[in-house]
PDB file of C-alpha atoms in Angstrom:
ATOM      1  CA  MET A 274      52.355  39.455 -90.907  1.00 70.00           C
ATOM      2  CA  GLY A 275      51.717  36.469 -88.664  1.00 84.00           C
ATOM      3  CA  LEU A 276      48.952  35.818 -86.188  1.00 97.00           C
ATOM      4  CA  TRP A 277      48.402  33.903 -82.968  1.00 98.00           C
ATOM      5  CA  ILE A 278      45.788  31.191 -82.477  1.00 98.00           C
ATOM      6  CA  ASP A 279      44.155  30.413 -79.126  1.00 98.00           C
ATOM      7  CA  SER A 280      42.357  27.067 -79.255  1.00 98.00           C
ATOM      8  CA  ASP A 281      40.753  24.217 -77.346  1.00 98.00           C
ATOM      9  CA  MET A 282      41.596  21.830 -80.209  1.00 98.00           C
ATOM     10  CA  GLY A 283      38.386  20.209 -81.303  1.00 98.00           C
ATOM     11  CA  ALA A 284      37.884  18.937 -84.827  1.00 98.00           C
ATOM     12  CA  ASP A 285      36.655  22.278 -86.151  1.00 98.00           C
ATOM     13  CA  ASP A 286      39.666  23.971 -84.500  1.00 98.00           C
ATOM     14  CA  LEU A 287      41.891  21.607 -86.471  1.00 98.00           C
ATOM     15  CA  PHE A 288      40.064  22.432 -89.698  1.00 98.00           C
ATOM     16  CA  ALA A 289      40.374  26.172 -88.980  1.00 98.00           C
ATOM     17  CA  ILE A 290      44.101  25.893 -88.282  1.00 98.00           C
ATOM     18  CA  LEU A 291      44.638  23.998 -91.534  1.00 98.00           C
ATOM     19  CA  MET A 292      42.838  26.809 -93.354  1.00 98.00           C
ATOM     20  CA  ILE A 293      44.972  29.502 -91.736  1.00 98.00           C
ATOM     21  CA  ALA A 294      48.208  27.574 -92.283  1.00 98.00           C
ATOM     22  CA  ARG A 295      47.534  27.461 -96.022  1.00 96.00           C
ATOM     23  CA  ALA A 296      47.036  31.218 -96.269  1.00 96.00           C
ATOM     24  CA  ARG A 297      48.903  33.010 -93.491  1.00 97.00           C
ATOM     25  CA  GLN A 298      51.895  32.751 -91.186  1.00 97.00           C
ATOM     26  CA  ILE A 299      51.082  31.334 -87.758  1.00 98.00           C
ATOM     27  CA  ASP A 300      53.407  32.637 -85.041  1.00 98.00           C
ATOM     28  CA  GLY A 301      52.165  30.350 -82.262  1.00 98.00           C
ATOM     29  CA  ILE A 302      49.271  28.536 -80.641  1.00 98.00           C
ATOM     30  CA  SER A 303      48.100  28.591 -77.044  1.00 98.00           C
ATOM     31  CA  VAL A 304      45.706  25.917 -75.846  1.00 98.00           C
ATOM     32  CA  SER A 305      43.207  25.775 -73.005  1.00 98.00           C
ATOM     33  CA  PHE A 306      40.457  23.599 -71.578  1.00 98.00           C
ATOM     34  CA  GLY A 307      37.199  23.540 -73.505  1.00 98.00           C
ATOM     35  CA  CYS A 308      36.501  20.699 -75.892  1.00 98.00           C
ATOM     36  CA  ALA A 309      38.165  18.501 -73.265  1.00 98.00           C
ATOM     37  CA  GLU A 310      40.249  18.905 -70.149  1.00 98.00           C
ATOM     38  CA  LEU A 311      43.569  20.646 -70.673  1.00 98.00           C
ATOM     39  CA  ASP A 312      45.754  17.527 -70.546  1.00 98.00           C
ATOM     40  CA  GLU A 313      43.812  15.959 -73.404  1.00 98.00           C
ATOM     41  CA  VAL A 314      43.747  19.222 -75.355  1.00 98.00           C
ATOM     42  CA  ARG A 315      47.524  19.596 -75.243  1.00 98.00           C
ATOM     43  CA  HIS A 316      47.923  15.987 -76.372  1.00 98.00           C
ATOM     44  CA  THR A 317      45.591  16.672 -79.296  1.00 98.00           C
ATOM     45  CA  ALA A 318      47.595  19.738 -80.280  1.00 98.00           C
ATOM     46  CA  ALA A 319      50.818  17.717 -80.278  1.00 98.00           C
ATOM     47  CA  ARG A 320      49.214  14.939 -82.293  1.00 98.00           C
ATOM     48  CA  ALA A 321      47.956  17.406 -84.884  1.00 98.00           C
ATOM     49  CA  ALA A 322      51.372  19.059 -85.112  1.00 98.00           C
ATOM     50  CA  LEU A 323      53.000  15.692 -85.748  1.00 98.00           C
ATOM     51  CA  ALA A 324      50.426  14.623 -88.324  1.00 98.00           C
ATOM     52  CA  PHE A 325      50.485  17.838 -90.332  1.00 98.00           C
ATOM     53  CA  GLY A 326      54.085  18.951 -89.833  1.00 98.00           C
ATOM     54  CA  TRP A 327      53.392  22.111 -87.867  1.00 98.00           C
ATOM     55  CA  THR A 328      56.567  23.856 -86.728  1.00 97.00           C
ATOM     56  CA  TRP A 329      55.267  26.875 -84.818  1.00 98.00           C
ATOM     57  CA  PRO A 330      55.354  26.778 -81.007  1.00 98.00           C
ATOM     58  CA  ILE A 331      52.427  25.236 -79.144  1.00 98.00           C
ATOM     59  CA  THR A 332      52.036  26.489 -75.578  1.00 98.00           C
ATOM     60  CA  VAL A 333      49.883  25.446 -72.647  1.00 98.00           C
ATOM     61  CA  GLY A 334      47.438  27.803 -70.978  1.00 98.00           C
ATOM     62  CA  ALA A 335      44.411  27.623 -68.731  1.00 98.00           C
ATOM     63  CA  ALA A 336      43.125  24.405 -67.193  1.00 98.00           C
ATOM     64  CA  ARG A 337      40.084  26.140 -65.700  1.00 98.00           C
ATOM     65  CA  GLY A 338      38.076  29.328 -66.000  1.00 98.00           C
ATOM     66  CA  ILE A 339      39.102  32.627 -64.442  1.00 98.00           C
ATOM     67  CA  LEU A 340      37.059  31.869 -61.320  1.00 97.00           C
ATOM     68  CA  GLY A 341      38.215  28.262 -61.147  1.00 97.00           C
ATOM     69  CA  GLY A 342      35.270  26.474 -62.711  1.00 96.00           C
ATOM     70  CA  LEU A 343      35.719  23.738 -65.285  1.00 98.00           C
ATOM     71  CA  VAL A 344      33.251  23.373 -68.146  1.00 98.00           C
ATOM     72  CA  THR A 345      34.037  21.016 -71.019  1.00 98.00           C
ATOM     73  CA  ALA A 346      32.206  19.546 -73.999  1.00 98.00           C
ATOM     74  CA  THR A 347      33.293  15.970 -73.307  1.00 98.00           C
ATOM     75  CA  HIS A 348      29.671  14.869 -72.870  1.00 96.00           C
ATOM     76  CA  ILE A 349      29.295  15.537 -76.598  1.00 97.00           C
ATOM     77  CA  LEU A 350      32.842  15.189 -77.943  1.00 98.00           C
ATOM     78  CA  THR A 351      34.051  12.252 -75.764  1.00 97.00           C
ATOM     79  CA  ALA A 352      36.944  12.500 -73.314  1.00 97.00           C
ATOM     80  CA  ALA A 353      39.311  13.075 -76.251  1.00 96.00           C
ATOM     81  CA  GLY A 354      37.448  16.228 -77.257  1.00 98.00           C
ATOM     82  CA  MET A 355      37.418  15.088 -80.882  1.00 98.00           C
ATOM     83  CA  ARG A 356      35.080  12.489 -82.354  1.00 98.00           C
ATOM     84  CA  THR A 357      35.927  10.277 -85.314  1.00 98.00           C
ATOM     85  CA  ARG A 358      34.459   7.572 -87.526  1.00 98.00           C
ATOM     86  CA  GLY A 359      37.660   5.554 -87.313  1.00 98.00           C
ATOM     87  CA  ARG A 360      41.110   7.054 -87.821  1.00 98.00           C
ATOM     88  CA  VAL A 361      42.718   9.168 -85.107  1.00 98.00           C
ATOM     89  CA  LEU A 362      45.696  11.499 -84.911  1.00 98.00           C
ATOM     90  CA  PRO A 363      49.058   9.804 -84.212  1.00 98.00           C
ATOM     91  CA  ASP A 364      50.357   9.760 -80.662  1.00 97.00           C
ATOM     92  CA  ALA A 365      52.870  12.461 -79.752  1.00 98.00           C
ATOM     93  CA  GLN A 366      54.596  13.980 -76.740  1.00 97.00           C
ATOM     94  CA  PRO A 367      52.459  16.882 -75.468  1.00 97.00           C
ATOM     95  CA  PRO A 368      53.836  20.417 -75.138  1.00 97.00           C
ATOM     96  CA  THR A 369      54.716  21.841 -71.734  1.00 97.00           C
ATOM     97  CA  ALA A 370      55.841  25.430 -72.464  1.00 98.00           C
ATOM     98  CA  PRO A 371      53.571  27.929 -70.674  1.00 98.00           C
ATOM     99  CA  ALA A 372      51.378  30.158 -72.793  1.00 98.00           C
ATOM    100  CA  MET A 373      51.606  33.452 -70.904  1.00 98.00           C
ATOM    101  CA  PRO A 374      55.342  34.131 -71.387  1.00 98.00           C
ATOM    102  CA  ALA A 375      55.052  33.194 -75.046  1.00 98.00           C
ATOM    103  CA  LEU A 376      52.029  35.412 -75.628  1.00 98.00           C
ATOM    104  CA  ARG A 377      53.707  38.275 -73.792  1.00 98.00           C
ATOM    105  CA  ALA A 378      56.887  37.978 -75.848  1.00 98.00           C
ATOM    106  CA  TRP A 379      54.923  37.729 -79.087  1.00 98.00           C
ATOM    107  CA  LEU A 380      52.924  40.880 -78.368  1.00 97.00           C
ATOM    108  CA  GLU A 381      56.054  42.781 -77.324  1.00 97.00           C
ATOM    109  CA  ARG A 382      57.569  42.213 -80.753  1.00 96.00           C
ATOM    110  CA  THR A 383      54.372  42.395 -82.847  1.00 97.00           C
ATOM    111  CA  GLU A 384      52.605  45.567 -83.910  1.00 92.00           C
ATOM    112  CA  ALA A 385      48.938  45.470 -84.917  1.00 96.00           C
ATOM    113  CA  ALA A 386      48.736  41.913 -83.589  1.00 98.00           C
ATOM    114  CA  GLU A 387      45.895  39.665 -84.737  1.00 98.00           C
ATOM    115  CA  ILE A 388      44.539  36.771 -82.684  1.00 98.00           C
ATOM    116  CA  LEU A 389      42.180  34.042 -83.817  1.00 98.00           C
ATOM    117  CA  ALA A 390      40.360  32.711 -80.747  1.00 99.00           C
ATOM    118  CA  LEU A 391      38.540  29.398 -81.105  1.00 98.00           C
ATOM    119  CA  GLY A 392      37.666  28.401 -77.537  1.00 98.00           C
ATOM    120  CA  PRO A 393      37.019  29.889 -74.095  1.00 98.00           C
ATOM    121  CA  LEU A 394      38.787  33.246 -73.720  1.00 98.00           C
ATOM    122  CA  THR A 395      40.561  32.417 -70.463  1.00 98.00           C
ATOM    123  CA  ASN A 396      44.105  32.661 -71.827  1.00 98.00           C
ATOM    124  CA  LEU A 397      43.487  36.077 -73.344  1.00 98.00           C
ATOM    125  CA  ALA A 398      41.707  37.379 -70.240  1.00 98.00           C
ATOM    126  CA  THR A 399      44.605  36.197 -68.084  1.00 98.00           C
ATOM    127  CA  LEU A 400      46.961  38.129 -70.329  1.00 97.00           C
ATOM    128  CA  ALA A 401      44.724  41.199 -70.096  1.00 97.00           C
ATOM    129  CA  LEU A 402      44.851  41.105 -66.291  1.00 97.00           C
ATOM    130  CA  ALA A 403      48.596  40.486 -66.108  1.00 97.00           C
ATOM    131  CA  GLU A 404      49.782  42.746 -68.919  1.00 96.00           C
ATOM    132  CA  PRO A 405      47.105  45.387 -69.608  1.00 97.00           C
ATOM    133  CA  ALA A 406      49.536  47.674 -71.447  1.00 96.00           C
ATOM    134  CA  LEU A 407      50.086  45.002 -74.088  1.00 97.00           C
ATOM    135  CA  LEU A 408      46.426  45.134 -75.104  1.00 95.00           C
ATOM    136  CA  GLU A 409      47.222  48.303 -77.069  1.00 95.00           C
ATOM    137  CA  ARG A 410      49.214  46.144 -79.470  1.00 97.00           C
ATOM    138  CA  VAL A 411      46.178  44.014 -80.377  1.00 97.00           C
ATOM    139  CA  ALA A 412      44.611  45.201 -83.627  1.00 97.00           C
ATOM    140  CA  ARG A 413      41.817  42.653 -83.499  1.00 97.00           C
ATOM    141  CA  ILE A 414      40.642  39.395 -82.037  1.00 98.00           C
ATOM    142  CA  VAL A 415      38.341  37.281 -84.188  1.00 98.00           C
ATOM    143  CA  TRP A 416      36.490  34.934 -81.854  1.00 98.00           C
ATOM    144  CA  MET A 417      34.219  32.038 -82.627  1.00 98.00           C
ATOM    145  CA  GLY A 418      31.906  32.590 -79.725  1.00 98.00           C
ATOM    146  CA  GLY A 419      28.711  34.058 -78.394  1.00 98.00           C
ATOM    147  CA  ALA A 420      25.179  33.961 -79.705  1.00 98.00           C
ATOM    148  CA  ALA A 421      22.889  36.798 -80.651  1.00 96.00           C
ATOM    149  CA  GLY A 422      20.099  34.231 -80.879  1.00 96.00           C
ATOM    150  CA  ARG A 423      19.660  30.791 -79.334  1.00 95.00           C
ATOM    151  CA  GLY A 424      22.562  29.093 -77.620  1.00 96.00           C
ATOM    152  CA  ASN A 425      23.971  25.588 -77.933  1.00 96.00           C
ATOM    153  CA  HIS A 426      25.495  24.784 -74.539  1.00 97.00           C
ATOM    154  CA  THR A 427      22.245  26.017 -72.984  1.00 96.00           C
ATOM    155  CA  ALA A 428      19.148  27.580 -74.483  1.00 97.00           C
ATOM    156  CA  SER A 429      20.718  30.976 -73.791  1.00 96.00           C
ATOM    157  CA  ALA A 430      24.475  30.533 -74.096  1.00 98.00           C
ATOM    158  CA  GLU A 431      27.026  29.439 -76.663  1.00 98.00           C
ATOM    159  CA  PHE A 432      29.621  27.004 -75.307  1.00 98.00           C
ATOM    160  CA  ASN A 433      32.807  29.097 -75.543  1.00 98.00           C
ATOM    161  CA  ALA A 434      31.100  31.977 -73.759  1.00 98.00           C
ATOM    162  CA  ALA A 435      29.456  29.758 -71.153  1.00 98.00           C
ATOM    163  CA  ALA A 436      32.716  27.973 -70.345  1.00 98.00           C
ATOM    164  CA  ASP A 437      34.184  31.210 -68.972  1.00 98.00           C
ATOM    165  CA  PRO A 438      31.889  34.247 -69.225  1.00 98.00           C
ATOM    166  CA  GLU A 439      34.089  36.217 -66.817  1.00 98.00           C
ATOM    167  CA  ALA A 440      36.945  35.979 -69.325  1.00 98.00           C
ATOM    168  CA  LEU A 441      34.769  37.553 -72.003  1.00 98.00           C
ATOM    169  CA  ALA A 442      33.600  40.241 -69.580  1.00 98.00           C
ATOM    170  CA  ILE A 443      37.225  41.119 -68.775  1.00 98.00           C
ATOM    171  CA  LEU A 444      38.079  41.648 -72.428  1.00 98.00           C
ATOM    172  CA  LEU A 445      34.922  43.641 -73.160  1.00 98.00           C
ATOM    173  CA  ALA A 446      35.550  45.880 -70.155  1.00 97.00           C
ATOM    174  CA  ARG A 447      39.006  46.716 -71.497  1.00 96.00           C
ATOM    175  CA  ASN A 448      37.759  47.628 -74.970  1.00 94.00           C
ATOM    176  CA  VAL A 449      39.805  44.962 -76.682  1.00 96.00           C
ATOM    177  CA  PRO A 450      38.794  44.966 -80.370  1.00 97.00           C
ATOM    178  CA  ILE A 451      36.752  41.776 -80.772  1.00 98.00           C
ATOM    179  CA  THR A 452      34.854  40.508 -83.781  1.00 98.00           C
ATOM    180  CA  PHE A 453      32.278  37.860 -82.878  1.00 98.00           C
ATOM    181  CA  ALA A 454      31.722  35.016 -85.321  1.00 98.00           C
ATOM    182  CA  ASP A 455      28.747  33.889 -83.283  1.00 98.00           C
ATOM    183  CA  LEU A 456      26.451  30.889 -83.592  1.00 98.00           C
ATOM    184  CA  ASP A 457      24.053  32.667 -85.934  1.00 98.00           C
ATOM    185  CA  ALA A 458      26.905  33.507 -88.299  1.00 98.00           C
ATOM    186  CA  CYS A 459      28.483  30.072 -88.169  1.00 98.00           C
ATOM    187  CA  ARG A 460      25.172  28.319 -88.748  1.00 98.00           C
ATOM    188  CA  GLN A 461      25.110  29.899 -92.206  1.00 98.00           C
ATOM    189  CA  VAL A 462      27.827  27.430 -93.304  1.00 98.00           C
ATOM    190  CA  ASP A 463      27.537  23.675 -92.844  1.00 98.00           C
ATOM    191  CA  ILE A 464      28.733  20.271 -93.980  1.00 98.00           C
ATOM    192  CA  THR A 465      26.829  17.100 -94.843  1.00 98.00           C
ATOM    193  CA  ASP A 466      27.707  13.486 -95.556  1.00 98.00           C
ATOM    194  CA  ALA A 467      28.301  14.456 -99.176  1.00 98.00           C
ATOM    195  CA  ASP A 468      31.073  16.758 -97.997  1.00 98.00           C
ATOM    196  CA  VAL A 469      32.610  13.987 -95.889  1.00 98.00           C
ATOM    197  CA  ALA A 470      32.591  11.780 -98.985  1.00 98.00           C
ATOM    198  CA  ARG A 471      34.271  14.555-100.950  1.00 98.00           C
ATOM    199  CA  LEU A 472      37.050  14.753 -98.364  1.00 98.00           C
ATOM    200  CA  ARG A 473      37.473  10.985 -98.388  1.00 98.00           C
ATOM    201  CA  GLY A 474      37.893  11.043-102.149  1.00 96.00           C
ATOM    202  CA  GLY A 475      40.552  13.758-102.040  1.00 92.00           C
ATOM    203  CA  SER A 476      44.125  13.275-103.195  1.00 92.00           C
ATOM    204  CA  GLY A 477      45.841  14.582-100.062  1.00 93.00           C
ATOM    205  CA  ARG A 478      47.714  12.047 -97.931  1.00 96.00           C
ATOM    206  CA  HIS A 479      45.456  12.806 -94.954  1.00 98.00           C
ATOM    207  CA  ALA A 480      42.197  12.441 -96.884  1.00 98.00           C
ATOM    208  CA  ALA A 481      40.961   9.401 -94.974  1.00 98.00           C
ATOM    209  CA  LEU A 482      41.917  10.845 -91.564  1.00 98.00           C
ATOM    210  CA  LEU A 483      40.238  14.189 -92.234  1.00 98.00           C
ATOM    211  CA  ALA A 484      37.144  12.475 -93.602  1.00 98.00           C
ATOM    212  CA  ASP A 485      36.841  10.377 -90.449  1.00 98.00           C
ATOM    213  CA  LEU A 486      37.274  13.436 -88.227  1.00 98.00           C
ATOM    214  CA  ALA A 487      34.785  15.451 -90.292  1.00 98.00           C
ATOM    215  CA  GLY A 488      32.399  12.502 -90.160  1.00 98.00           C
ATOM    216  CA  GLY A 489      32.690  12.307 -86.378  1.00 98.00           C
ATOM    217  CA  TYR A 490      32.036  16.028 -86.205  1.00 98.00           C
ATOM    218  CA  LEU A 491      28.988  15.694 -88.472  1.00 98.00           C
ATOM    219  CA  ASP A 492      27.669  12.824 -86.343  1.00 98.00           C
ATOM    220  CA  ILE A 493      26.945  15.348 -83.573  1.00 98.00           C
ATOM    221  CA  ALA A 494      24.185  16.749 -85.800  1.00 98.00           C
ATOM    222  CA  LEU A 495      23.064  13.449 -87.287  1.00 98.00           C
ATOM    223  CA  GLU A 496      22.459  12.014 -83.824  1.00 97.00           C
ATOM    224  CA  ARG A 497      20.124  14.933 -83.161  1.00 96.00           C
ATOM    225  CA  GLY A 498      18.091  14.357 -86.305  1.00 98.00           C
ATOM    226  CA  ARG A 499      19.749  17.038 -88.418  1.00 98.00           C
ATOM    227  CA  SER A 500      21.328  16.338 -91.806  1.00 98.00           C
ATOM    228  CA  ALA A 501      24.022  19.042 -91.595  1.00 98.00           C
ATOM    229  CA  MET A 502      26.487  20.362 -89.008  1.00 98.00           C
ATOM    230  CA  ALA A 503      27.426  24.016 -88.719  1.00 98.00           C
ATOM    231  CA  LEU A 504      31.053  24.656 -89.602  1.00 97.00           C
ATOM    232  CA  TYR A 505      31.902  26.777 -86.566  1.00 98.00           C
ATOM    233  CA  ASP A 506      35.608  27.585 -86.184  1.00 98.00           C
ATOM    234  CA  PRO A 507      36.347  27.602 -89.938  1.00 98.00           C
ATOM    235  CA  VAL A 508      33.989  30.568 -90.304  1.00 98.00           C
ATOM    236  CA  ALA A 509      36.119  32.582 -87.883  1.00 98.00           C
ATOM    237  CA  ALA A 510      39.257  31.436 -89.691  1.00 98.00           C
ATOM    238  CA  ALA A 511      37.825  32.575 -93.017  1.00 98.00           C
ATOM    239  CA  LEU A 512      37.617  36.149 -91.723  1.00 98.00           C
ATOM    240  CA  MET A 513      41.362  36.101 -91.105  1.00 97.00           C
ATOM    241  CA  ILE A 514      41.997  34.872 -94.641  1.00 98.00           C
ATOM    242  CA  ASP A 515      39.349  36.670 -96.694  1.00 97.00           C
ATOM    243  CA  PRO A 516      37.628  39.584 -94.929  1.00 94.00           C
ATOM    244  CA  GLY A 517      35.188  39.815 -97.828  1.00 95.00           C
ATOM    245  CA  ALA A 518      33.760  36.438 -96.888  1.00 97.00           C
ATOM    246  CA  ALA A 519      31.474  38.075 -94.326  1.00 98.00           C
ATOM    247  CA  GLU A 520      29.654  41.270 -93.468  1.00 98.00           C
ATOM    248  CA  VAL A 521      30.395  42.770 -90.056  1.00 98.00           C
ATOM    249  CA  SER A 522      28.473  45.370 -88.039  1.00 97.00           C
ATOM    250  CA  PRO A 523      29.407  47.319 -84.891  1.00 97.00           C
ATOM    251  CA  VAL A 524      27.288  46.310 -81.895  1.00 98.00           C
ATOM    252  CA  ARG A 525      27.153  46.511 -78.126  1.00 98.00           C
ATOM    253  CA  VAL A 526      27.810  43.173 -76.416  1.00 98.00           C
ATOM    254  CA  ASP A 527      27.444  42.374 -72.734  1.00 98.00           C
ATOM    255  CA  VAL A 528      27.703  38.953 -71.147  1.00 98.00           C
ATOM    256  CA  GLU A 529      25.442  37.583 -68.428  1.00 98.00           C
ATOM    257  CA  LEU A 530      27.462  36.407 -65.430  1.00 98.00           C
ATOM    258  CA  SER A 531      24.896  35.411 -62.843  1.00 94.00           C
ATOM    259  CA  GLY A 532      21.585  34.325 -64.338  1.00 90.00           C
ATOM    260  CA  ALA A 533      20.466  30.871 -63.260  1.00 91.00           C
ATOM    261  CA  LEU A 534      19.180  30.154 -66.775  1.00 95.00           C
ATOM    262  CA  THR A 535      21.202  32.676 -68.763  1.00 97.00           C
ATOM    263  CA  ARG A 536      24.807  32.560 -67.492  1.00 97.00           C
ATOM    264  CA  GLY A 537      27.122  32.995 -70.464  1.00 98.00           C
ATOM    265  CA  ARG A 538      24.442  34.644 -72.593  1.00 98.00           C
ATOM    266  CA  THR A 539      25.871  37.319 -74.899  1.00 98.00           C
ATOM    267  CA  VAL A 540      23.361  40.155 -75.048  1.00 98.00           C
ATOM    268  CA  VAL A 541      23.755  41.918 -78.386  1.00 97.00           C
ATOM    269  CA  ASP A 542      22.346  45.451 -78.498  1.00 97.00           C
ATOM    270  CA  THR A 543      21.780  46.873 -81.984  1.00 93.00           C
ATOM    271  CA  ARG A 544      19.545  49.786 -80.957  1.00 93.00           C
ATOM    272  CA  PRO A 545      20.369  53.038 -82.761  1.00 93.00           C
ATOM    273  CA  GLY A 546      22.636  55.289 -80.724  1.00 94.00           C
ATOM    274  CA  THR A 547      23.959  52.510 -78.498  1.00 96.00           C
ATOM    275  CA  PRO A 548      27.767  52.833 -78.242  1.00 97.00           C
ATOM    276  CA  ALA A 549      29.443  49.806 -79.822  1.00 97.00           C
ATOM    277  CA  ASN A 550      32.172  47.803 -78.070  1.00 97.00           C
ATOM    278  CA  ALA A 551      32.559  44.952 -80.575  1.00 98.00           C
ATOM    279  CA  ASN A 552      31.845  43.827 -84.118  1.00 98.00           C
ATOM    280  CA  LEU A 553      29.415  41.052 -85.037  1.00 98.00           C
ATOM    281  CA  VAL A 554      29.446  38.937 -88.170  1.00 98.00           C
ATOM    282  CA  THR A 555      25.963  39.308 -89.622  1.00 98.00           C
ATOM    283  CA  LYS A 556      26.102  37.673 -93.054  1.00 98.00           C
ATOM    284  CA  VAL A 557      28.490  35.000 -94.315  1.00 98.00           C
ATOM    285  CA  ASP A 558      29.310  34.153 -97.917  1.00 98.00           C
ATOM    286  CA  ALA A 559      28.955  30.404 -97.432  1.00 98.00           C
ATOM    287  CA  PRO A 560      30.380  29.357-100.819  1.00 98.00           C
ATOM    288  CA  ARG A 561      33.545  31.405-100.185  1.00 98.00           C
ATOM    289  CA  VAL A 562      34.014  29.896 -96.729  1.00 98.00           C
ATOM    290  CA  ARG A 563      33.393  26.378 -98.011  1.00 98.00           C
ATOM    291  CA  ALA A 564      35.902  26.946-100.814  1.00 98.00           C
ATOM    292  CA  LEU A 565      38.575  27.946 -98.292  1.00 98.00           C
ATOM    293  CA  PHE A 566      37.693  24.925 -96.166  1.00 98.00           C
ATOM    294  CA  PHE A 567      37.973  22.408 -99.004  1.00 98.00           C
ATOM    295  CA  ASP A 568      41.055  24.036-100.539  1.00 97.00           C
ATOM    296  CA  ALA A 569      42.869  23.588 -97.244  1.00 98.00           C
ATOM    297  CA  LEU A 570      41.667  20.124 -96.239  1.00 98.00           C
ATOM    298  CA  GLU A 571      41.969  18.595 -99.682  1.00 97.00           C
ATOM    299  CA  ALA A 572      45.578  19.785 -99.861  1.00 94.00           C
ATOM    300  CA  ALA A 573      46.526  18.578 -96.371  1.00 95.00           C
TER     301      ALA A 573
END
């Protein structure tokens, strides 16, 4: 059975997609703003498809949040939304097909649909508002997003949640089955310069490119005085490939929409007796996730 990927196409999105492509059928990708503005994101998706020979449809979704705001990570990731130590993806003609009709058609023909969400949830919230009956066909969404503990975009909020908290609130209000691979979970798996060197020494024809992209990704941490960078989106991808790679617990999640210092904060309630509306990854088997990561990238 295939799955759908919703992405804002940063470097860790690319790594996650390579992991999924090695293990499962991908039925399509929808892209949105996030790591960069939408025009750059759709170019990145096309470039990745050309470089790695992807044949599934790539469709274009939201340029802004549900309420019209635009939050991107370009101040960290550059205008391209993807840092590098040298090599870049080849130029390619960007996709233009709209995401909503493609997502609608996919859900209409797919039972127990699974969606891997790697960016702001705007595309999926738009679908939920336009086609609420189709939500019954979603078996689960695994989302790299939220933070039970400290944030990264702000002290309170994780970036994907902060970029469009209303989108998350829409999905939670409709009881869409969501599993959160949040910051605390993803921080249990990381890469260092030794891992970049391992990628560079690989036998795959894209070894040098992937090493440069992984190095650019790692540089985000190195520039902040840390020796390792959390491997965010690949952790979410691992759950779609090997559910035993993580432990998951039912929790109650609400998202802050209005706080001056806490907008985008995901408030995770684990008190006994609190009705759950989501699942949260609590413990990750880091060696298993890293093995999936290297198996995919070293073969690419």
